Amino acid sequence: KKNTKISRAWWRLPKPEAPAAEGAHFSSPCSSLQMGWGDLGVYGEPSRETPNLDRMAAEGMLFPNFYSANPLCSPSRAALLTGRLPIRNGFYTTNAHARNAYTPQEIVGGIPDSEQLLPELLKKAGYVSKIVGKWHLGHRPQFHPLKHGFDEWFGSPNCHFGPYDNKARPNIPVYRDWEMVGRYYEEFPINLKTGEANLTQIYLQEALDFIKRQARRHPFFLYWAVDATHAPVYASKPFLGTSQRGRYGDAAREIDDSIGKMLEVLHDLHIADNTFVFFTSDNGAALISAPEQGGSNGPFLCGKQTTFEGGMREPALAWWPGHIAAGQVSHQLGSIMDLFTTSLALAGLTPPRDRAIDGLNLLPALLQGRLMDRPVFYYRGDTLMATTLGQHKAHFWTWTNSWENFRQGIDFCPGQNVSGVTTHNLEDHTKLPLIFHLGRDPGERFPLSFASAEYQEALSRITSVVQQHQEALVPGQPQLNVCNWAVMNWAPPGCEKLGKCLTPPESIPKKCLWSH
């Protein structure tokens, strides 16, 4: 047996019929890391405070052109675990045009039973799967990760927002497997003033314990989805005040240190050459909370919540000693949805044939250096905002956020106003898209001239791909339309044992209001 591991997940696979991976663990740190493209030293961050991730890149493969499936966390994770765009798997809203939506406590929906998640499929190859950290695909009982293929869970169903008074709104629970073991800001404290919290160390220990238990017993898949770099940003005491970058840098340094320890234990257990590791993020850095609690998207425009490059292009590193040659850079256009399909291939499995799968198998790029032509679709809610094909990106709609929100200080593109591009009205360019050459202009500042031959050729190619995509698209039932305060985390499973059950308010379903 061999192991294969991915950042955002780790796994160990049995011997497959497929070529290269004789068995693998799949390991992945950071689904909700929300780290930007420019947050790693290997991508040019000047403080060089991510030595373990930089070494991981030096020993493996770096993807400079790797994308999230959405500029927000919940839809992005749903895409990762299903291999399907959020518009297909239901993680979007139709309450308003082109609105971002996610899974706060009051959301009624979650991951549908009809979706087949990666850990469910890996069971066919004997995998044991664990999620550590934030789930974010629905917090009601029917959406529990252990009902969707995972065997173990330590973490929370929602973001670590708070603290709340447990009257108007409950604090978020932390689960071990089926039952809560406490709540954020109570049994799991986060000091908002100092930024001190021990959560990353807890999540690290959960990962190490799982790897050690499974290494010689079963192929495994570990999905390490920590959220320390998501505002409110936190770090443990040994890391606080150690970064040149402030509290965000402290959190990034602790995550980097944790990944180093996980890679080290793989070497100690002599399974490093059988473990495939992939590191990436679920969306771009949130510039709205920068600079103290937000990261860097490098040369790219804007950040989280937008479909400009800063909101969708992610750091991505692949590591598999003895299989992926060291020091490689792949210019393959990649997507987090590819991790679904690639993971199945490593396990000797094929994706479901009864539904559209958007993820590619990246093994030819990882092991043979091949490049595969493919489009990248940038959705915001129910709307296809942009498409990249090759080096060209066409914007059919542009929008950062509303003038109302912008005037209240909510700025997704601080210091990056590009006239006619970073618009505060939802601008329709479907008849004459704005097209950028991302190689020459990664910051999306200089649209091609409509009259140029390059524009016309790029428009023709992209239009054809988009038309095929939209003609075949069957949207899933939207899961993020209905909110109800009665469904919040008032009385999660296990609350009776802890004396932590709270009384929910009257059930009043209503349409969720999404402003961005």
Coordinates of C-alpha atoms in Angstrom, one line a residue:
K1 CA 0.0 0.0 0.0
K2 CA 1.0 3.6 -0.6
N3 CA -0.1 6.9 0.7
T4 CA -1.2 10.0 -1.0
K5 CA -2.0 13.3 0.7
I6 CA -3.5 16.6 -0.2
S7 CA -3.6 20.1 1.5
R8 CA -7.2 20.3 2.6
A9 CA -7.1 16.6 2.9
W10 CA -4.8 13.6 3.4
W11 CA -5.2 10.1 2.1
R12 CA -3.7 6.6 1.9
L13 CA -4.8 4.5 -1.0
P14 CA -4.9 0.8 -1.8
K15 CA -3.1 -0.4 -4.9
P16 CA -5.2 0.8 -7.9
E17 CA -5.5 -0.4 -11.4
A18 CA -4.7 3.0 -12.6
P19 CA -1.1 4.0 -13.5
A20 CA 1.0 6.0 -11.3
A21 CA -0.4 5.8 -7.8
E22 CA 0.2 2.4 -6.3
G23 CA -1.7 3.5 -3.2
A24 CA -1.9 6.8 -1.5
H25 CA -2.9 8.9 1.4
F26 CA -4.6 12.1 0.4
S27 CA -3.8 15.0 2.7
S28 CA -4.9 18.6 2.6
P29 CA -4.3 21.4 5.0
C30 CA -6.6 24.4 4.6
S31 CA -10.0 24.4 3.1
S32 CA -11.0 27.5 5.0
L33 CA -7.5 28.8 5.3
Q34 CA -8.5 31.8 3.2
M35 CA -4.9 32.5 2.4
G36 CA -4.1 34.6 -0.6
W37 CA -1.9 33.8 -3.6
G38 CA 0.7 36.3 -2.2
D39 CA 0.8 34.9 1.3
L40 CA 3.6 32.3 0.8
G41 CA 7.3 33.1 0.5
V42 CA 7.5 30.9 -2.6
Y43 CA 4.9 33.2 -4.3
G44 CA 7.0 36.3 -3.4
E45 CA 5.8 37.3 0.1
P46 CA 8.7 39.5 1.2
S47 CA 8.9 38.4 4.9
R48 CA 9.6 34.8 3.9
E49 CA 7.7 33.4 7.0
T50 CA 6.4 30.2 5.5
P51 CA 9.5 28.0 5.3
N52 CA 7.7 24.7 5.5
L53 CA 5.3 25.5 2.7
D54 CA 8.2 27.0 0.7
R55 CA 10.1 23.7 1.2
M56 CA 7.1 21.7 0.2
A57 CA 7.0 23.6 -3.1
A58 CA 10.8 23.1 -3.6
E59 CA 10.3 19.4 -3.1
G60 CA 7.2 19.2 -5.2
M61 CA 5.2 21.2 -7.7
L62 CA 3.8 24.7 -7.6
F63 CA 0.7 25.8 -9.5
P64 CA 0.7 29.6 -10.3
N65 CA -2.7 29.3 -12.1
F66 CA -4.9 27.4 -9.6
Y67 CA -8.5 28.5 -8.9
S68 CA -11.2 28.3 -6.4
A69 CA -14.7 27.5 -7.7
N70 CA -16.2 30.5 -5.9
P71 CA -15.0 33.6 -4.1
L72 CA -16.6 32.5 -0.9
C73 CA -15.9 29.7 1.5
S74 CA -19.1 27.4 1.7
P75 CA -19.6 27.1 -2.1
S76 CA -15.9 26.6 -2.6
R77 CA -15.8 23.6 -0.2
A78 CA -19.0 22.1 -1.7
A79 CA -17.2 22.2 -5.0
L80 CA -14.0 20.6 -3.6
L81 CA -15.9 17.7 -2.1
T82 CA -18.3 17.1 -5.0
G83 CA -16.0 18.0 -8.0
R84 CA -18.9 20.2 -9.2
L85 CA -19.5 23.9 -9.6
P86 CA -21.7 25.4 -6.9
I87 CA -24.4 26.2 -9.5
R88 CA -24.7 22.4 -10.0
N89 CA -24.5 21.2 -6.4
G90 CA -26.9 23.8 -5.0
F91 CA -24.5 26.1 -3.1
Y92 CA -25.9 29.4 -4.4
T93 CA -28.8 31.7 -4.0
T94 CA -31.5 33.0 -6.4
N95 CA -32.8 35.6 -4.0
A96 CA -30.9 38.3 -5.9
H97 CA -28.8 38.5 -9.1
A98 CA -25.1 37.6 -8.7
R99 CA -25.1 37.5 -4.9
N100 CA -22.5 35.6 -2.8
A101 CA -24.1 33.3 -0.2
Y102 CA -22.7 30.9 2.4
T103 CA -23.9 28.9 5.4
P104 CA -24.3 31.1 8.5
Q105 CA -26.1 29.6 11.5
E106 CA -29.5 30.7 10.3
I107 CA -29.3 29.0 6.9
V108 CA -31.8 26.2 6.4
G109 CA -30.1 24.5 3.5
G110 CA -26.9 22.5 3.2
I111 CA -25.2 19.8 1.1
P112 CA -28.0 17.8 -0.6
D113 CA -28.2 14.0 -0.1
S114 CA -28.2 13.7 -3.9
E115 CA -24.6 14.9 -4.0
Q116 CA -21.9 12.2 -3.8
L117 CA -19.0 13.5 -1.7
L118 CA -15.4 12.5 -2.0
P119 CA -15.2 10.5 1.3
E120 CA -18.3 8.6 0.4
L121 CA -16.8 7.4 -2.9
L122 CA -13.4 6.7 -1.3
K123 CA -15.1 4.1 1.0
K124 CA -15.3 1.9 -2.1
A125 CA -11.5 1.7 -2.0
G126 CA -11.3 1.0 1.8
Y127 CA -10.6 4.6 2.9
V128 CA -11.0 5.9 6.4
S129 CA -11.7 9.7 6.2
K130 CA -11.5 12.5 8.8
I131 CA -12.3 16.2 8.6
V132 CA -10.5 18.5 11.0
G133 CA -11.7 22.1 11.3
K134 CA -14.6 23.9 9.6
W135 CA -17.2 21.9 7.7
H136 CA -19.4 24.8 6.4
L137 CA -21.8 22.7 4.3
G138 CA -24.7 22.9 6.6
H139 CA -25.1 22.5 10.4
R140 CA -28.5 20.8 10.7
P141 CA -28.5 17.1 11.5
Q142 CA -29.1 15.9 7.9
F143 CA -26.0 17.8 6.8
H144 CA -23.6 16.3 9.4
P145 CA -20.2 15.3 7.7
L146 CA -20.5 11.8 9.2
K147 CA -23.7 11.4 7.2
H148 CA -21.8 12.3 4.0
G149 CA -18.9 9.8 4.1
F150 CA -16.6 11.1 6.8
D151 CA -15.8 8.6 9.6
E152 CA -14.4 11.1 12.0
W153 CA -14.8 14.9 12.7
F154 CA -13.2 17.3 15.1
G155 CA -14.2 20.9 14.4
S156 CA -17.2 23.2 13.9
P157 CA -20.0 23.5 11.4
N158 CA -19.7 27.3 11.0
C159 CA -17.1 30.1 11.2
H160 CA -15.8 31.0 14.6
F161 CA -17.7 34.3 14.7
G162 CA -18.8 35.5 18.1
P163 CA -18.9 35.7 21.0
Y164 CA -22.7 35.7 21.3
D165 CA -25.0 35.9 24.3
N166 CA -26.7 32.5 23.7
K167 CA -30.0 34.4 23.7
A168 CA -30.3 36.3 20.5
R169 CA -27.8 33.9 18.9
P170 CA -25.9 30.9 20.2
N171 CA -22.2 30.4 20.2
I172 CA -20.9 28.0 17.5
P173 CA -20.5 24.4 18.8
V174 CA -17.3 22.3 18.4
Y175 CA -17.9 18.7 17.6
R176 CA -16.1 15.4 18.1
D177 CA -17.7 13.0 15.7
W178 CA -21.5 13.0 16.2
E179 CA -21.7 15.2 19.3
M180 CA -20.7 18.7 20.4
V181 CA -17.9 18.9 23.0
G182 CA -18.2 22.6 23.7
R183 CA -18.7 26.0 22.1
Y184 CA -16.4 28.6 20.8
Y185 CA -15.7 31.4 23.3
E186 CA -16.7 29.0 26.1
E187 CA -14.8 25.7 26.3
F188 CA -12.8 26.8 23.2
P189 CA -11.8 30.4 24.0
I190 CA -10.7 33.0 21.5
N191 CA -9.5 36.3 22.9
L192 CA -10.6 38.9 20.4
K193 CA -8.4 41.6 22.0
T194 CA -5.1 39.7 21.9
G195 CA -5.9 37.2 19.2
E196 CA -4.9 34.3 21.4
A197 CA -6.5 30.9 20.8
N198 CA -5.1 27.3 20.9
L199 CA -7.3 26.0 18.2
T200 CA -4.7 25.5 15.5
Q201 CA -2.6 23.4 18.0
I202 CA -5.7 21.3 18.8
Y203 CA -6.4 20.8 15.1
L204 CA -2.7 19.9 14.5
Q205 CA -2.9 17.2 17.3
E206 CA -6.1 15.8 15.8
A207 CA -4.4 15.4 12.5
L208 CA -1.2 13.9 13.8
D209 CA -3.2 11.4 16.0
F210 CA -5.3 10.3 13.0
I211 CA -2.2 9.9 10.7
K212 CA -0.4 7.8 13.3
R213 CA -3.5 5.6 13.9
Q214 CA -4.2 4.9 10.3
A215 CA -0.7 4.8 8.8
R216 CA -0.3 1.0 9.1
R217 CA -4.0 0.1 9.2
H218 CA -6.0 1.7 6.4
P219 CA -5.7 3.9 3.4
F220 CA -6.9 7.3 4.7
F221 CA -8.1 10.7 3.7
L222 CA -7.5 13.7 6.0
Y223 CA -9.2 17.0 5.2
W224 CA -7.5 19.6 7.3
A225 CA -9.6 22.7 7.2
V226 CA -8.3 25.2 9.7
D227 CA -9.6 28.7 9.8
A228 CA -7.0 30.7 11.9
T229 CA -6.5 33.2 9.0
H230 CA -10.2 33.9 8.7
A231 CA -11.2 37.0 10.7
P232 CA -11.3 37.1 13.7
V233 CA -7.7 35.9 13.1
Y234 CA -6.1 34.0 15.9
A235 CA -2.9 32.2 16.9
S236 CA -1.5 30.4 20.0
K237 CA 0.6 32.2 22.5
P238 CA 4.0 31.0 21.1
F239 CA 3.3 32.5 17.7
L240 CA 1.6 35.8 18.8
G241 CA 3.8 38.8 18.0
T242 CA 6.4 36.8 16.1
S243 CA 5.5 37.9 12.5
Q244 CA 6.6 40.9 10.6
R245 CA 3.0 41.0 9.2
G246 CA 1.0 41.4 12.4
R247 CA -1.6 39.0 13.7
Y248 CA -2.5 37.6 10.3
G249 CA 1.2 36.7 9.8
D250 CA 1.2 35.1 13.3
A251 CA -1.6 32.8 12.2
A252 CA 0.0 32.0 8.9
R253 CA 3.3 31.1 10.6
E254 CA 1.5 28.7 13.0
I255 CA -0.3 27.0 10.1
D256 CA 3.0 26.7 8.2
D257 CA 4.6 25.2 11.3
S258 CA 1.8 22.8 11.6
I259 CA 2.1 21.6 8.1
G260 CA 5.8 21.1 8.7
K261 CA 5.1 18.9 11.6
M262 CA 2.6 16.8 9.6
L263 CA 5.1 16.3 6.8
E264 CA 7.7 15.4 9.4
V265 CA 5.5 12.7 10.9
L266 CA 5.0 11.2 7.4
H267 CA 8.8 10.9 7.1
D268 CA 9.0 9.4 10.7
L269 CA 6.4 6.8 9.8
H270 CA 8.2 6.0 6.6
I271 CA 5.1 6.7 4.5
A272 CA 6.2 10.0 2.9
D273 CA 6.8 8.5 -0.5
N274 CA 3.3 7.0 -0.3
T275 CA 1.5 10.1 0.6
F276 CA 0.2 12.8 -1.7
V277 CA -0.2 16.2 -0.2
F278 CA -1.9 19.2 -1.7
F279 CA -2.1 22.7 -0.1
T280 CA -4.5 25.3 -1.3
S281 CA -7.1 27.8 -0.1
D282 CA -10.9 28.1 -0.5
N283 CA -10.9 31.7 -1.8
G284 CA -8.6 34.7 -2.0
A285 CA -7.5 36.7 1.0
A286 CA -10.1 38.9 2.5
L287 CA -8.9 42.4 1.9
I288 CA -11.8 43.9 3.7
S289 CA -10.1 42.9 7.0
A290 CA -6.6 43.9 5.8
P291 CA -4.0 44.7 6.8
E292 CA -4.1 43.4 10.4
Q293 CA -6.5 40.5 9.7
G294 CA -6.2 40.1 6.0
G295 CA -3.6 38.6 3.7
S296 CA -2.1 39.3 0.3
N297 CA -3.3 38.4 -3.2
G298 CA 0.0 39.3 -4.8
P299 CA -0.3 41.2 -8.1
F300 CA -4.0 40.3 -8.6
L301 CA -7.0 42.5 -8.5
C302 CA -9.3 42.7 -5.4
G303 CA -10.0 39.8 -3.0
K304 CA -12.5 37.5 -1.4
Q305 CA -16.1 38.0 -2.5
T306 CA -15.1 39.1 -6.1
T307 CA -14.5 37.2 -9.3
F308 CA -11.4 39.2 -10.1
E309 CA -8.2 37.2 -9.9
G310 CA -7.6 38.2 -6.3
G311 CA -10.8 36.6 -5.2
M312 CA -10.4 33.3 -7.1
R313 CA -6.7 32.5 -7.8
E314 CA -5.2 30.5 -5.0
P315 CA -1.8 29.3 -3.8
A316 CA -1.5 25.6 -4.7
L317 CA 1.3 23.1 -3.9
A318 CA 1.5 19.4 -4.6
W319 CA 4.0 17.1 -2.8
W320 CA 4.6 13.4 -3.3
P321 CA 8.2 12.4 -2.9
G322 CA 9.5 9.9 -5.4
H323 CA 6.6 10.5 -7.7
I324 CA 6.3 14.3 -8.3
A325 CA 9.7 15.6 -9.4
A326 CA 11.1 18.3 -7.1
G327 CA 11.1 22.0 -8.0
Q328 CA 8.5 21.8 -10.7
V329 CA 6.2 24.6 -11.8
S330 CA 3.0 23.6 -13.7
H331 CA 1.2 26.2 -15.8
Q332 CA -1.9 24.0 -16.0
L333 CA -5.1 25.9 -15.3
G334 CA -6.2 24.1 -12.1
S335 CA -9.3 24.1 -9.9
I336 CA -10.1 22.9 -6.4
M337 CA -12.7 20.7 -8.2
D338 CA -9.8 18.8 -9.8
L339 CA -8.8 17.5 -6.4
F340 CA -12.0 15.4 -6.3
T341 CA -11.3 13.8 -9.7
T342 CA -7.5 13.4 -9.1
S343 CA -8.2 11.9 -5.7
L344 CA -10.5 9.3 -7.1
A345 CA -7.9 8.4 -9.8
L346 CA -5.2 8.0 -7.1
A347 CA -7.5 5.5 -5.4
G348 CA -8.2 3.6 -8.6
L349 CA -11.7 4.9 -8.8
T350 CA -13.7 6.7 -11.5
P351 CA -16.0 9.7 -11.0
P352 CA -19.8 9.1 -11.0
R353 CA -21.1 8.9 -14.5
D354 CA -24.7 10.0 -13.8
R355 CA -23.8 13.7 -13.4
A356 CA -21.6 16.4 -14.8
I357 CA -18.2 16.5 -13.1
D358 CA -16.2 19.7 -13.5
G359 CA -12.9 18.6 -12.0
L360 CA -10.1 17.3 -14.2
N361 CA -7.7 14.4 -13.3
L362 CA -4.4 16.3 -12.7
L363 CA -2.2 13.3 -12.7
P364 CA -0.9 13.9 -16.2
A365 CA 0.2 17.4 -15.2
L366 CA 1.6 16.2 -11.8
L367 CA 3.5 13.1 -13.1
Q368 CA 4.2 13.8 -16.7
G369 CA 4.2 17.6 -17.0
R370 CA 1.4 17.6 -19.5
L371 CA -0.9 20.6 -20.0
M372 CA -4.6 20.1 -20.7
D373 CA -6.8 22.8 -22.3
R374 CA -9.8 23.7 -20.1
P375 CA -11.9 26.7 -19.2
V376 CA -12.2 28.2 -15.8
F377 CA -15.7 29.5 -15.0
Y378 CA -16.1 32.3 -12.4
Y379 CA -19.5 32.2 -10.8
R380 CA -21.0 34.6 -8.2
G381 CA -24.2 33.2 -7.0
D382 CA -26.4 32.2 -9.9
T383 CA -24.4 34.3 -12.4
L384 CA -21.5 33.4 -14.7
M385 CA -19.4 36.5 -14.2
A386 CA -16.3 35.6 -16.2
T387 CA -14.4 32.8 -18.0
T388 CA -10.7 32.2 -18.6
L389 CA -9.5 30.1 -21.5
G390 CA -5.7 29.9 -22.0
Q391 CA -4.3 33.3 -21.2
H392 CA -7.5 35.3 -21.9
K393 CA -10.2 36.2 -19.3
A394 CA -13.5 37.6 -20.4
H395 CA -15.7 39.5 -17.9
F396 CA -19.4 39.3 -18.7
W397 CA -20.4 41.1 -15.6
T398 CA -18.3 43.3 -13.3
W399 CA -19.1 44.2 -9.7
T400 CA -17.2 44.6 -6.4
N401 CA -20.0 45.6 -4.0
S402 CA -22.8 48.1 -3.8
W403 CA -22.2 51.9 -3.4
E404 CA -24.2 51.6 -0.2
N405 CA -21.9 49.1 1.3
F406 CA -18.8 50.8 -0.1
R407 CA -19.7 54.0 1.6
Q408 CA -20.1 52.2 4.9
G409 CA -16.4 51.2 4.6
I410 CA -16.8 47.7 3.1
D411 CA -14.1 47.7 0.4
F412 CA -13.2 44.4 -1.4
C413 CA -10.5 46.2 -3.5
P414 CA -8.7 48.7 -1.2
G415 CA -6.3 50.9 -3.1
Q416 CA -7.1 49.1 -6.4
N417 CA -9.8 51.2 -8.2
V418 CA -9.7 50.4 -11.9
S419 CA -12.1 52.6 -13.8
G420 CA -14.9 50.7 -15.6
V421 CA -13.7 47.4 -14.0
T422 CA -14.0 47.5 -10.2
T423 CA -17.6 48.8 -10.5
H424 CA -20.0 49.4 -7.6
N425 CA -23.0 48.8 -9.8
L426 CA -23.5 45.4 -11.4
E427 CA -22.4 46.2 -14.9
D428 CA -23.6 44.0 -17.9
H429 CA -20.8 43.3 -20.4
T430 CA -22.5 40.2 -22.0
K431 CA -22.8 41.8 -25.4
L432 CA -19.2 43.1 -25.4
P433 CA -17.1 41.4 -22.7
L434 CA -14.1 43.0 -21.1
I435 CA -11.1 40.8 -22.1
F436 CA -7.7 40.7 -20.4
H437 CA -4.5 38.9 -21.3
L438 CA -3.6 37.5 -17.8
G439 CA 0.0 36.8 -18.8
R440 CA 0.8 40.4 -19.7
D441 CA -1.8 41.9 -17.4
P442 CA -2.3 39.7 -14.3
G443 CA -3.8 42.7 -12.4
E444 CA -6.7 43.1 -14.9
R445 CA -6.0 46.8 -15.5
F446 CA -5.8 47.0 -19.3
P447 CA -8.7 45.5 -21.2
L448 CA -7.9 44.6 -24.8
S449 CA -9.2 46.9 -27.5
F450 CA -12.5 45.8 -28.9
A451 CA -11.3 46.4 -32.4
S452 CA -8.1 44.3 -32.1
A453 CA -7.7 41.0 -33.8
E454 CA -6.6 39.5 -30.5
Y455 CA -9.8 40.5 -28.9
Q456 CA -11.9 39.1 -31.7
E457 CA -10.1 35.8 -31.7
A458 CA -10.2 35.4 -27.9
L459 CA -13.9 36.4 -27.9
S460 CA -14.7 33.8 -30.5
R461 CA -13.0 31.0 -28.6
I462 CA -14.4 31.9 -25.2
T463 CA -18.0 32.5 -26.6
S464 CA -18.0 29.0 -28.0
V465 CA -16.9 27.4 -24.7
V466 CA -19.4 29.4 -22.7
Q467 CA -22.3 28.6 -25.0
Q468 CA -21.5 24.9 -24.7
H469 CA -21.4 25.2 -20.9
Q470 CA -24.6 27.1 -20.6
E471 CA -26.6 24.9 -23.0
A472 CA -25.6 21.7 -21.0
L473 CA -26.0 23.3 -17.5
V474 CA -28.6 21.9 -15.2
P475 CA -28.6 24.0 -12.1
G476 CA -29.1 22.3 -8.8
Q477 CA -31.8 23.2 -6.3
P478 CA -30.5 26.4 -4.6
Q479 CA -29.7 25.6 -0.9
L480 CA -28.9 29.2 0.3
N481 CA -32.3 30.9 -0.2
V482 CA -34.1 30.3 3.1
C483 CA -33.1 31.5 6.6
N484 CA -34.7 30.7 10.0
W485 CA -33.4 31.7 13.4
A486 CA -35.0 28.6 14.9
V487 CA -32.5 26.3 13.1
M488 CA -29.4 27.9 14.6
N489 CA -27.1 25.9 16.9
W490 CA -29.4 26.1 19.9
A491 CA -29.4 22.4 20.9
P492 CA -26.8 20.4 18.9
P493 CA -26.4 16.6 19.5
G494 CA -24.6 16.1 22.8
C495 CA -25.8 19.4 24.4
E496 CA -27.7 17.4 27.1
K497 CA -24.6 15.8 28.4
L498 CA -22.9 19.1 28.8
G499 CA -25.9 21.0 30.0
K500 CA -25.5 23.3 27.0
C501 CA -28.9 23.0 25.3
L502 CA -30.6 26.4 24.6
T503 CA -34.2 27.1 23.7
P504 CA -34.8 28.1 20.1
P505 CA -37.1 30.9 19.1
E506 CA -40.3 30.5 17.1
S507 CA -39.7 29.0 13.7
I508 CA -40.2 31.7 11.0
P509 CA -38.7 30.8 7.6
K510 CA -37.9 33.8 5.4
K511 CA -35.8 34.7 2.4
C512 CA -32.1 35.3 3.2
L513 CA -30.9 38.7 2.4
W514 CA -27.5 38.7 0.7
S515 CA -26.0 42.1 0.1
H516 CA -22.8 41.3 -1.7

